[in-house]
Short mmCIF file of C-alpha atoms (C1' of nucleotides) in Angstrom, two decimals:
data_model
loop_
_atom_site.label_atom_id
_atom_site.label_comp_id
_atom_site.label_asym_id
_atom_site.label_seq_id
_atom_site.Cartn_x
_atom_site.Cartn_y
_atom_site.Cartn_z
CA MET J 1 132.57 115.63 99.92
CA LYS J 2 131.96 113.63 103.18
CA ILE J 3 128.54 113.46 104.90
CA GLU J 4 128.43 112.00 108.35
CA GLN J 5 124.75 112.13 109.36
CA THR J 6 122.88 110.85 111.76
CA ILE J 7 120.09 112.38 112.13
CA LYS J 8 116.80 110.97 110.39
CA ILE J 9 113.59 112.08 108.63
CA ALA J 10 110.09 110.99 109.88
CA VAL J 11 107.20 112.75 108.38
CA ASP J 12 103.81 113.44 110.33
CA ALA J 13 100.22 113.81 109.47
CA ILE J 14 98.03 116.17 110.91
CA VAL J 15 94.38 114.44 109.28
CA PHE J 16 91.23 116.68 110.20
CA GLY J 17 87.50 115.10 110.35
CA TYR J 18 84.13 116.60 110.39
CA THR J 19 81.61 114.35 112.25
CA ASN J 20 78.62 115.25 114.63
CA GLN J 21 79.38 119.21 113.41
CA THR J 22 82.81 118.84 115.50
CA ILE J 23 86.50 118.73 114.12
CA HIS J 24 87.80 116.04 114.82
CA VAL J 25 91.76 114.86 114.67
CA LEU J 26 93.05 111.31 113.60
CA LEU J 27 95.44 109.94 116.42
CA ILE J 28 97.38 106.83 116.57
CA LYS J 29 97.83 105.12 120.18
CA GLN J 30 101.10 103.59 119.99
CA LYS J 31 101.51 99.86 121.08
CA LEU J 32 105.54 99.31 120.61
CA GLY J 33 108.46 100.99 122.01
CA GLN J 34 108.93 102.85 124.75
CA LEU J 35 106.15 105.24 124.38
CA LYS J 36 103.73 102.39 124.37
CA ASN J 37 100.06 103.70 124.60
CA GLN J 38 100.63 106.86 124.28
CA TRP J 39 98.43 108.62 121.32
CA ALA J 40 100.35 110.27 118.58
CA LEU J 41 99.97 111.49 114.72
CA VAL J 42 100.00 109.28 112.09
CA GLY J 43 103.46 109.48 110.85
CA GLY J 44 107.06 107.12 110.91
CA PHE J 45 110.31 107.26 109.39
CA VAL J 46 111.02 108.06 105.41
CA LYS J 47 112.84 105.14 103.03
CA ASN J 48 115.59 105.55 100.62
CA GLY J 49 114.80 106.30 97.66
CA GLU J 50 111.00 107.27 98.62
CA THR J 51 109.26 110.99 98.55
CA LEU J 52 108.24 112.51 101.66
CA THR J 53 104.71 112.86 99.83
CA LYS J 54 104.72 109.23 99.31
CA ALA J 55 105.81 108.62 102.61
CA VAL J 56 103.25 110.30 104.03
CA LYS J 57 100.41 108.77 102.38
CA ARG J 58 102.03 105.10 103.00
CA GLU J 59 101.58 105.67 106.46
CA LEU J 60 98.54 107.13 106.55
CA GLN J 61 97.44 103.87 104.56
CA GLU J 62 99.77 101.46 107.00
CA GLU J 63 98.79 103.12 110.19
CA ALA J 64 94.98 104.15 109.38
CA GLY J 65 93.88 102.52 106.43
CA ILE J 66 92.94 105.65 105.31
CA GLU J 67 93.11 107.96 101.85
CA VAL J 68 92.87 112.12 102.75
CA ASP J 69 90.98 114.24 100.35
CA TYR J 70 93.38 117.16 100.47
CA MET J 71 97.21 117.42 102.12
CA GLU J 72 99.53 120.32 102.00
CA GLN J 73 102.61 120.44 103.57
CA LEU J 74 102.59 122.46 107.29
CA TYR J 75 106.13 121.99 108.57
CA THR J 76 109.41 121.07 109.37
CA PHE J 77 109.97 120.52 112.95
CA GLY J 78 114.24 120.70 113.73
CA ASP J 79 114.59 123.29 116.11
CA ASP J 80 114.35 121.30 119.04
CA VAL J 81 117.10 118.66 118.74
CA ASN J 82 115.41 116.52 121.37
CA ARG J 83 111.92 116.31 120.20
CA ASP J 84 112.34 112.30 119.50
CA PRO J 85 113.95 111.04 123.16
CA ARG J 86 115.74 108.66 121.46
CA PHE J 87 117.70 110.20 118.90
CA GLN J 88 117.40 113.49 116.13
CA VAL J 89 114.78 113.11 113.88
CA ILE J 90 113.47 116.26 111.96
CA SER J 91 109.74 116.12 111.62
CA VAL J 92 108.31 117.04 107.82
CA THR J 93 104.57 117.06 109.07
CA TYR J 94 101.52 117.53 106.40
CA PHE J 95 97.90 118.90 106.83
CA ALA J 96 95.03 116.51 105.54
CA LEU J 97 91.52 116.87 105.29
CA VAL J 98 89.23 113.83 105.11
CA ASN J 99 85.50 114.72 103.31
CA SER J 100 83.14 113.20 106.12
CA THR J 101 81.99 110.40 103.80
CA ASN J 102 85.41 108.79 104.31
CA LEU J 103 86.36 108.96 107.59
CA THR J 104 86.22 104.77 108.43
CA LEU J 105 89.48 103.91 109.77
CA THR J 106 91.23 100.26 109.48
CA ALA J 107 94.69 100.04 111.00
CA ASP J 108 96.03 97.00 108.96
CA THR J 109 98.65 96.21 110.99
CA ASP J 110 97.66 95.08 114.64
CA ALA J 111 100.28 97.41 116.25
CA GLU J 112 97.95 100.40 115.78
CA GLU J 113 95.00 101.78 116.91
CA ALA J 114 93.50 104.58 115.16
CA GLN J 115 90.61 106.66 116.38
CA TRP J 116 89.22 110.23 116.05
CA PHE J 117 89.41 112.70 118.61
CA PRO J 118 87.39 116.33 118.97
CA VAL J 119 90.14 118.47 118.51
CA ASN J 120 89.30 120.07 121.15
CA GLU J 121 89.29 117.33 123.54
CA LEU J 122 92.91 115.25 123.02
CA PRO J 123 94.35 113.55 125.07
CA GLU J 124 98.09 113.71 125.94
CA LEU J 125 99.82 113.29 123.31
CA ALA J 126 103.92 111.97 122.83
CA TYR J 127 106.93 113.98 121.59
CA ASP J 128 106.22 117.74 120.50
CA HIS J 129 102.98 116.70 118.32
CA LYS J 130 100.31 118.84 120.69
CA GLU J 131 102.08 121.82 119.22
CA ILE J 132 102.19 120.33 115.74
CA VAL J 133 98.64 120.11 115.98
CA GLN J 134 98.06 123.67 117.59
CA LEU J 135 99.79 124.97 114.31
CA ALA J 136 97.70 122.75 112.31
CA LYS J 137 94.57 124.60 113.62
CA GLU J 138 95.81 127.69 113.01
CA ARG J 139 96.25 127.00 109.38
CA LEU J 140 93.24 124.74 109.02
CA GLN J 141 91.73 128.70 110.68
CA ARG J 142 93.54 130.85 108.16
CA LYS J 143 92.68 128.87 105.92
CA LEU J 144 89.51 128.26 105.30
CA THR J 145 88.89 132.34 104.69
CA TYR J 146 90.94 132.67 101.54
CA GLN J 147 90.57 128.80 100.27
CA PRO J 148 87.93 126.78 99.61
CA ILE J 149 88.99 124.05 101.68
CA GLY J 150 85.93 123.71 103.83
CA PHE J 151 83.92 121.19 101.11
CA ASP J 152 86.92 118.44 101.84
CA LEU J 153 85.57 117.90 104.95
CA LEU J 154 82.19 117.71 103.85
CA PRO J 155 80.13 115.06 101.44
CA THR J 156 80.19 115.90 97.77
CA LYS J 157 76.40 117.33 98.21
CA PHE J 158 75.55 119.24 102.00
CA LEU J 159 73.84 121.67 103.76
CA PHE J 160 73.81 125.10 103.66
CA SER J 161 73.07 125.12 107.29
CA ASP J 162 76.32 122.00 107.95
CA LEU J 163 78.51 124.68 105.82
CA GLU J 164 77.93 126.99 108.23
CA ARG J 165 78.24 125.23 111.31
CA LEU J 166 81.61 123.92 109.89
CA TYR J 167 82.57 127.41 109.88
CA CYS J 168 81.51 128.37 112.92
CA SER J 169 83.14 125.29 114.43
CA ILE J 170 86.34 125.77 112.66
CA LEU J 171 86.70 129.60 113.38
CA GLU J 172 85.57 129.20 117.04
CA GLN J 173 82.88 132.51 116.13
CA GLU J 174 79.16 133.28 115.72
CA ILE J 175 78.02 133.65 111.78
CA ASP J 176 75.30 135.84 110.92
CA ARG J 177 73.32 133.08 108.70
CA ARG J 178 72.28 135.67 106.31
CA ASN J 179 75.46 137.20 105.50
CA PHE J 180 77.14 134.05 105.08
CA ARG J 181 75.08 132.80 102.76
CA LYS J 182 74.99 136.04 100.62
CA LYS J 183 78.95 135.39 100.17
CA MET J 184 79.05 132.11 99.41
CA LEU J 185 76.46 132.10 96.89
CA SER J 186 77.94 135.74 95.16
CA TYR J 187 81.33 133.72 94.42
CA GLY J 188 79.53 131.29 92.42
CA VAL J 189 80.95 128.28 93.44
CA ILE J 190 78.14 126.42 95.07
CA GLU J 191 75.43 125.25 93.23
CA GLU J 192 71.68 124.14 94.24
CA THR J 193 71.06 120.58 93.28
CA GLU J 194 67.70 119.70 92.77
CA GLU J 195 67.57 117.17 95.66
CA TYR J 196 66.43 118.07 99.13
CA ALA J 197 67.56 116.14 102.56
CA PRO J 198 64.67 115.29 104.92
CA GLN J 199 65.51 117.14 108.01
CA LYS J 200 64.39 115.27 111.54
CA SER J 201 62.38 117.95 112.16
CA GLY J 202 61.66 121.66 110.12
CA ARG J 203 61.68 122.78 106.55
CA PRO J 204 63.47 120.27 104.04
CA ALA J 205 66.81 122.05 102.76
CA LYS J 206 68.11 121.76 99.80
CA LEU J 207 71.45 119.95 99.15
CA PHE J 208 74.25 122.01 97.32
CA ARG J 209 77.59 121.14 95.85
CA PHE J 210 80.80 122.85 95.15
CA ASN J 211 82.13 123.90 91.72
CA LYS J 212 85.54 123.56 91.39
CA GLN J 213 85.45 124.72 88.22
CA LYS J 214 83.60 127.69 88.99
CA TYR J 215 86.66 128.17 91.78
CA MET J 216 89.46 127.89 89.40
CA GLU J 217 88.34 130.14 86.95
CA LEU J 218 87.83 132.43 89.74
CA SER J 219 90.74 132.61 91.00
CA MET J 220 92.65 132.41 88.24
CA GLU J 221 90.93 136.05 87.49
CA SER J 222 90.58 137.58 90.85
CA SER J 223 92.00 136.11 93.60
CA GLY J 224 88.98 137.63 95.13
CA TYR J 225 87.86 134.55 97.66
CA LYS J 226 87.81 135.97 100.81
CA ILE J 227 85.31 134.36 103.82
CA ASP J 228 85.82 136.05 106.98
CA PHE J 229 83.47 137.82 109.76
CA VAL J 230 83.75 139.24 112.70
CA MET O 1 113.69 99.87 115.54
CA LYS O 2 116.02 99.64 113.04
CA ILE O 3 116.32 102.55 110.78
CA GLU O 4 118.84 102.37 107.79
CA GLN O 5 118.45 105.97 106.08
CA THR O 6 120.87 107.36 103.83
CA ILE O 7 118.76 110.58 102.66
CA LYS O 8 120.52 113.73 103.94
CA ILE O 9 119.40 117.19 105.01
CA ALA O 10 120.36 120.42 104.06
CA VAL O 11 119.26 123.83 104.42
CA ASP O 12 118.81 126.23 101.86
CA ALA O 13 118.24 129.78 102.58
CA ILE O 14 116.64 132.61 100.12
CA VAL O 15 117.81 135.98 101.05
CA PHE O 16 116.23 139.26 99.64
CA GLY O 17 118.29 142.65 99.98
CA TYR O 18 116.80 145.73 98.68
CA THR O 19 119.22 148.25 96.96
CA ASN O 20 118.76 150.79 93.98
CA GLN O 21 115.41 150.79 94.14
CA THR O 22 114.92 146.46 93.92
CA ILE O 23 114.76 143.46 95.21
CA HIS O 24 117.75 141.04 95.42
CA VAL O 25 118.36 138.08 96.22
CA LEU O 26 121.77 136.53 97.41
CA LEU O 27 123.54 133.94 95.41
CA ILE O 28 127.04 132.17 96.38
CA LYS O 29 129.30 130.68 93.36
CA GLN O 30 130.51 127.20 93.81
CA LYS O 31 133.67 127.10 93.36
CA LEU O 32 134.19 123.23 94.48
CA GLY O 33 132.25 119.90 93.23
CA GLN O 34 130.83 118.76 90.08
CA LEU O 35 128.27 121.83 89.93
CA LYS O 36 131.55 124.12 89.77
CA ASN O 37 130.49 127.51 88.83
CA GLN O 38 126.90 127.54 89.14
CA TRP O 39 124.97 130.42 91.08
CA ALA O 40 123.31 128.23 93.94
CA LEU O 41 121.35 129.78 97.12
CA VAL O 42 123.16 129.40 100.24
CA GLY O 43 122.98 126.21 102.11
CA GLY O 44 124.25 123.07 103.15
CA PHE O 45 124.17 120.06 105.44
CA VAL O 46 123.13 119.80 108.73
CA LYS O 47 125.15 118.52 111.24
CA ASN O 48 124.67 116.27 113.94
CA GLY O 49 122.80 117.33 116.65
CA GLU O 50 122.74 121.32 115.15
CA THR O 51 118.82 122.93 114.53
CA LEU O 52 118.08 123.55 111.47
CA THR O 53 117.90 127.14 112.27
CA LYS O 54 121.55 127.12 113.56
CA ALA O 55 122.50 125.42 110.65
CA VAL O 56 120.94 128.08 108.63
CA LYS O 57 122.68 131.10 110.83
CA ARG O 58 126.00 129.16 110.24
CA GLU O 59 125.51 128.95 106.43
CA LEU O 60 124.68 132.36 105.64
CA GLN O 61 128.10 133.36 108.37
CA GLU O 62 130.23 130.96 106.28
CA GLU O 63 129.40 131.71 103.30
CA ALA O 64 127.99 135.23 102.98
CA GLY O 65 129.44 136.63 106.08
CA ILE O 66 126.23 137.98 106.61
CA GLU O 67 123.75 138.35 109.58
CA VAL O 68 119.72 138.43 108.95
CA ASP O 69 117.42 140.82 109.97
CA TYR O 70 114.37 138.45 109.43
CA MET O 71 114.26 134.59 108.67
CA GLU O 72 110.81 131.90 108.66
CA GLN O 73 110.53 128.24 107.14
CA LEU O 74 109.91 128.48 103.69
CA TYR O 75 108.86 124.54 102.96
CA THR O 76 111.01 121.31 102.69
CA PHE O 77 111.52 120.01 99.38
CA GLY O 78 111.98 116.40 99.04
CA ASP O 79 109.44 115.27 96.22
CA ASP O 80 111.85 114.78 93.87
CA VAL O 81 114.44 111.85 94.67
CA ASN O 82 117.24 113.14 92.15
CA ARG O 83 116.51 117.18 93.10
CA ASP O 84 120.28 116.48 93.82
CA PRO O 85 122.29 114.37 91.40
CA ARG O 86 124.49 113.08 94.27
CA PHE O 87 121.96 111.22 96.06
CA GLN O 88 118.30 112.23 97.99
CA VAL O 89 119.08 115.16 99.85
CA ILE O 90 115.96 117.05 101.59
CA SER O 91 116.05 120.51 101.53
CA VAL O 92 114.30 122.42 104.37
CA THR O 93 114.48 125.87 103.19
CA TYR O 94 114.35 129.32 104.75
CA PHE O 95 113.19 132.60 103.69
CA ALA O 96 115.33 135.74 105.31
CA LEU O 97 115.05 139.02 104.75
CA VAL O 98 118.27 141.64 104.86
CA ASN O 99 117.77 145.40 106.03
CA SER O 100 119.34 147.46 103.27
CA THR O 101 122.22 148.85 105.42
CA ASN O 102 123.82 145.48 106.32
CA LEU O 103 124.24 144.41 102.85
CA THR O 104 127.77 144.11 102.76
CA LEU O 105 129.25 140.39 101.89
CA THR O 106 132.19 138.65 102.99
CA ALA O 107 132.82 135.30 102.15
CA ASP O 108 135.12 133.92 104.34
CA THR O 109 136.57 130.67 102.85
CA ASP O 110 137.34 131.55 99.34
CA ALA O 111 135.84 128.59 98.29
CA GLU O 112 132.73 130.51 97.23
CA GLU O 113 131.83 134.09 96.02
CA ALA O 114 128.43 135.76 97.70
CA GLN O 115 126.53 138.31 95.24
CA TRP O 116 123.54 140.36 95.32
CA PHE O 117 121.68 139.71 91.90
CA PRO O 118 117.98 141.34 91.12
CA VAL O 119 114.75 139.04 91.65
CA ASN O 120 114.19 139.60 87.74
CA GLU O 121 117.71 139.12 86.72
CA LEU O 122 118.73 135.95 88.15
CA PRO O 123 121.41 133.27 86.39
CA GLU O 124 121.33 130.41 85.73
CA LEU O 125 121.00 128.40 89.06
CA ALA O 126 121.96 124.78 90.31
CA TYR O 127 119.60 121.93 91.60
CA ASP O 128 115.87 122.91 92.25
CA HIS O 129 117.09 126.74 93.38
CA LYS O 130 115.44 128.53 91.07
CA GLU O 131 111.66 126.77 91.90
CA ILE O 132 112.84 127.60 95.13
CA VAL O 133 113.48 131.57 94.63
CA GLN O 134 109.76 132.06 92.96
CA LEU O 135 108.50 129.99 95.56
CA ALA O 136 109.93 132.39 97.73
CA LYS O 137 109.33 135.71 96.03
CA GLU O 138 105.69 134.64 96.46
CA ARG O 139 105.73 134.13 99.82
CA LEU O 140 107.32 137.45 100.05
CA GLN O 141 104.42 139.13 98.06
CA ARG O 142 102.01 137.62 100.07
CA LYS O 143 103.65 138.10 103.45
CA LEU O 144 104.11 141.87 102.43
CA THR O 145 100.10 142.67 102.46
CA TYR O 146 99.31 141.45 105.68
CA GLN O 147 102.47 141.97 108.03
CA PRO O 148 105.10 144.66 108.28
CA ILE O 149 107.71 142.99 106.92
CA GLY O 150 108.79 145.49 104.33
CA PHE O 151 110.52 147.26 107.03
CA ASP O 152 112.91 144.55 107.41
CA LEU O 153 114.22 145.48 103.63
CA LEU O 154 114.76 149.29 104.65
CA PRO O 155 116.94 150.99 107.06
CA THR O 156 115.57 152.15 110.29
CA LYS O 157 114.79 155.34 109.38
CA PHE O 158 113.24 155.49 105.78
CA LEU O 159 111.15 158.18 104.09
CA PHE O 160 108.00 157.07 102.95
CA SER O 161 108.79 157.52 98.81
CA ASP O 162 111.13 154.30 99.37
CA LEU O 163 108.31 152.38 101.26
CA GLU O 164 106.14 152.80 98.86
CA ARG O 165 108.76 151.98 95.80
CA LEU O 166 109.55 148.86 98.08
CA TYR O 167 105.36 148.12 97.80
CA CYS O 168 105.87 148.45 94.14
CA SER O 169 108.78 146.58 93.37
CA ILE O 170 108.04 143.78 95.12
CA LEU O 171 104.37 143.96 94.13
CA GLU O 172 104.90 144.40 90.93
CA GLN O 173 102.18 147.13 90.50
CA GLU O 174 101.14 150.66 90.63
CA ILE O 175 100.32 152.09 93.95
CA ASP O 176 98.44 155.21 95.08
CA ARG O 177 100.68 157.38 96.45
CA ARG O 178 98.02 159.22 98.60
CA ASN O 179 96.39 156.20 99.44
CA PHE O 180 99.45 154.21 100.52
CA ARG O 181 100.24 157.06 102.93
CA LYS O 182 96.91 157.04 104.04
CA LYS O 183 96.38 153.84 104.91
CA MET O 184 100.08 152.96 106.37
CA LEU O 185 99.56 155.47 108.75
CA SER O 186 95.86 154.72 109.59
CA TYR O 187 97.51 151.78 111.68
CA GLY O 188 99.64 153.95 113.60
CA VAL O 189 102.79 151.52 113.47
CA ILE O 190 104.44 154.47 111.75
CA GLU O 191 105.70 157.09 113.15
CA GLU O 192 107.03 160.57 111.70
CA THR O 193 111.01 161.90 113.19
CA GLU O 194 112.08 164.91 113.36
CA GLU O 195 114.65 164.52 110.74
CA TYR O 196 114.50 165.46 107.37
CA ALA O 197 116.74 163.96 104.68
CA PRO O 198 118.40 165.89 101.95
CA GLN O 199 116.87 164.79 98.41
CA LYS O 200 118.97 165.09 95.59
CA SER O 201 116.12 167.74 94.09
CA GLY O 202 113.01 168.62 95.35
CA ARG O 203 111.50 169.25 98.92
CA PRO O 204 113.43 167.32 101.39
CA ALA O 205 111.14 164.02 103.23
CA LYS O 206 110.81 163.44 106.51
CA LEU O 207 112.34 160.09 107.78
CA PHE O 208 109.90 157.49 109.48
CA ARG O 209 110.37 154.82 111.65
CA PHE O 210 108.44 151.61 112.28
CA ASN O 211 107.34 151.26 115.33
CA LYS O 212 107.20 147.64 116.39
CA GLN O 213 105.87 148.36 120.01
CA LYS O 214 102.66 149.76 118.41
CA TYR O 215 102.17 146.61 115.52
CA MET O 216 102.56 144.13 118.83
CA GLU O 217 99.65 145.75 120.18
CA LEU O 218 97.81 146.09 116.97
CA SER O 219 98.00 142.73 115.63
CA MET O 220 97.12 141.56 119.81
CA GLU O 221 93.95 143.04 119.32
CA SER O 222 92.57 142.95 116.19
CA SER O 223 94.73 141.55 113.46
CA GLY O 224 93.89 143.75 111.36
CA TYR O 225 96.81 144.79 109.59
CA LYS O 226 96.25 144.71 105.44
CA ILE O 227 97.95 146.39 103.02
CA ASP O 228 96.62 145.69 99.12
CA PHE O 229 95.90 147.25 96.20
CA VAL O 230 94.16 146.74 92.70
"C1'" DA M 1 48.54 124.40 116.77
"C1'" DC M 2 52.83 124.14 117.59
"C1'" DA M 3 57.93 123.23 117.47
"C1'" DA M 4 61.88 123.24 114.57
"C1'" DA M 5 65.03 124.71 110.98
"C1'" DA M 6 65.33 126.98 106.19
"C1'" DG M 7 64.95 130.76 103.52
"C1'" DT M 8 64.69 135.34 102.77
"C1'" DG M 9 66.13 141.80 102.24
"C1'" DT M 10 67.20 146.28 103.39
"C1'" DT M 11 69.78 150.07 105.47
"C1'" DA M 12 73.33 152.63 107.45
"C1'" DA M 13 77.90 152.52 108.22
"C1'" DT M 14 82.66 151.52 107.03
"C1'" DC M 15 86.22 151.44 103.66
"C1'" DT M 16 87.82 151.49 98.84
"C1'" DT M 17 89.09 154.02 95.28
"C1'" DA M 18 90.17 157.62 91.62
"C1'" DC M 19 91.87 161.39 91.29
"C1'" DA M 20 95.36 167.08 90.79
"C1'" DC M 21 96.96 170.73 93.08
"C1'" DC M 22 100.06 172.87 96.24
"C1'" DC M 23 104.84 173.08 98.56
"C1'" DA M 24 109.85 173.47 99.64
"C1'" DT M 25 114.44 172.80 98.08
"C1'" DG M 26 118.07 173.39 94.92
"C1'" DT M 27 119.95 175.63 90.21
"C1'" DA Z 1 111.63 181.09 87.95
"C1'" DC Z 2 111.81 176.34 86.93
"C1'" DA Z 3 113.05 171.70 87.97
"C1'" DT Z 4 112.20 167.82 90.96
"C1'" DG Z 5 110.30 164.79 94.32
"C1'" DG Z 6 107.36 165.37 98.82
"C1'" DG Z 7 102.99 166.30 100.85
"C1'" DT Z 8 97.85 166.84 101.42
"C1'" DG Z 9 91.53 166.03 101.28
"C1'" DT Z 10 87.53 164.58 98.81
"C1'" DA Z 11 83.73 163.02 96.84
"C1'" DA Z 12 81.42 158.76 94.66
"C1'" DG Z 13 81.09 153.68 94.54
"C1'" DA Z 14 81.55 149.23 96.90
"C1'" DT Z 15 81.60 146.11 100.68
"C1'" DT Z 16 80.07 144.86 105.64
"C1'" DA Z 17 77.31 144.79 109.34
"C1'" DA Z 18 73.64 144.65 111.49
"C1'" DC Z 19 69.48 142.88 112.07
"C1'" DA Z 20 63.71 139.56 112.19
"C1'" DC Z 21 60.14 137.96 109.76
"C1'" DT Z 22 57.64 133.99 106.87
"C1'" DT Z 23 58.29 129.46 105.00
"C1'" DT Z 24 57.78 124.64 105.09
"C1'" DT Z 25 57.53 120.16 107.05
"C1'" DG Z 26 56.46 116.77 111.10
"C1'" DT Z 27 54.34 115.65 115.42
#
DNA sequence: ACAAAAGTGTTAATCTTACACCCATGT
DNA sequence: ACATGGGTGTAAGATTAACACTTTTGT
């Protein structure tokens, strides 16, 4: 069998982080090539013999010095033959989340500059990356309602109010505080710690922790985890 | 920039059809190559300049002479470097449905033989295709509950009882006939026709039709379509 | 004492589930 | 008249949605 394929395979990562009560996306400023100075997603070509997952993790490390806390495949873009102006590139994109304690970036080549951008204030993006981010945003919204991925955006111990603000900011809607807490706690996957976080003002708040173990048990038996609001 | 990539890109399609009250998967018997006589999914390498979607449609036409009624990307397999024993191949897989009036297969090269298999009685499959089918089956199950894709497996006009059996067979569970009908009709996306289908025995049954228009309107405003049962 | 955020329950409305008998036809 | 599958309603239970005051701290 003869195959003369010249199509290239790349991976790109859409990494979400949560700081200042806002969802952010990780972007890289291209310092080389014809797209110099444009912002783009972390990504690059897959090496021979490398798996897709490894390629993404390598790029994340190389371009931003970051390790993510959650990652899953998002979509493969290959229906616009000219999405990369140089030649035909198919991009397998990944959706990733980082815990807000691990947000520090350190691009280790000086070919790039990595930076967090609030998801609603993105600069112009190279290639079709705007479209990719949009898709990722929708995935994040939907996923949040049926899987406990919000916890991968928060520190291990967090305030209930932060969790709530996280949901508000991702889902872009108001949430009833009492109903939210009631429902969240009803699944038994969040536990109180004995610690309190001092607030700038107001009553001190208990810190909570996500119990992954409990969630696993829950999802085995019932698959009934669902957090959605009107 | 130098890129010496030797990884190949393939597409594979998991096509579901519904006959004899059972979900079937379309398979191809390899008549050439080292995997001769093994059953596999429809698929092949992407040509230079070809989009992914076009590649899948071309393969479906070439290998089975079929046009599908619904298609979406499923997943890209590339984390097992040896999934193809010959060389590194990344496969972008597609999930497809054919209307049960369009099931006729006509492989137009004699390199292959196309055949429908009941999803629970599959032969040994080549490569990692068993895993792919499994993933597709799960997607079909989940998708059925929040999108009206069941209608792409039935003729334009269908019996309510067929729709119900379709859901039973895909979701692998019993369904209360009254509650199912009530809920389905409550969305207003299914309309009665004036026609009756003569039954082998028993009371003649009305034929129904899916109103895509209505569904679009519904999903614009509320996104509240959900068909799930315990 | 007041400002600021945390914490907490009840009720009405809606949706879901469970369940059994009559209907229209062909033989 | 009987066998076969089609067609229909109701009531109890569960879930969701709406809603406002008290608590604890710092200033």
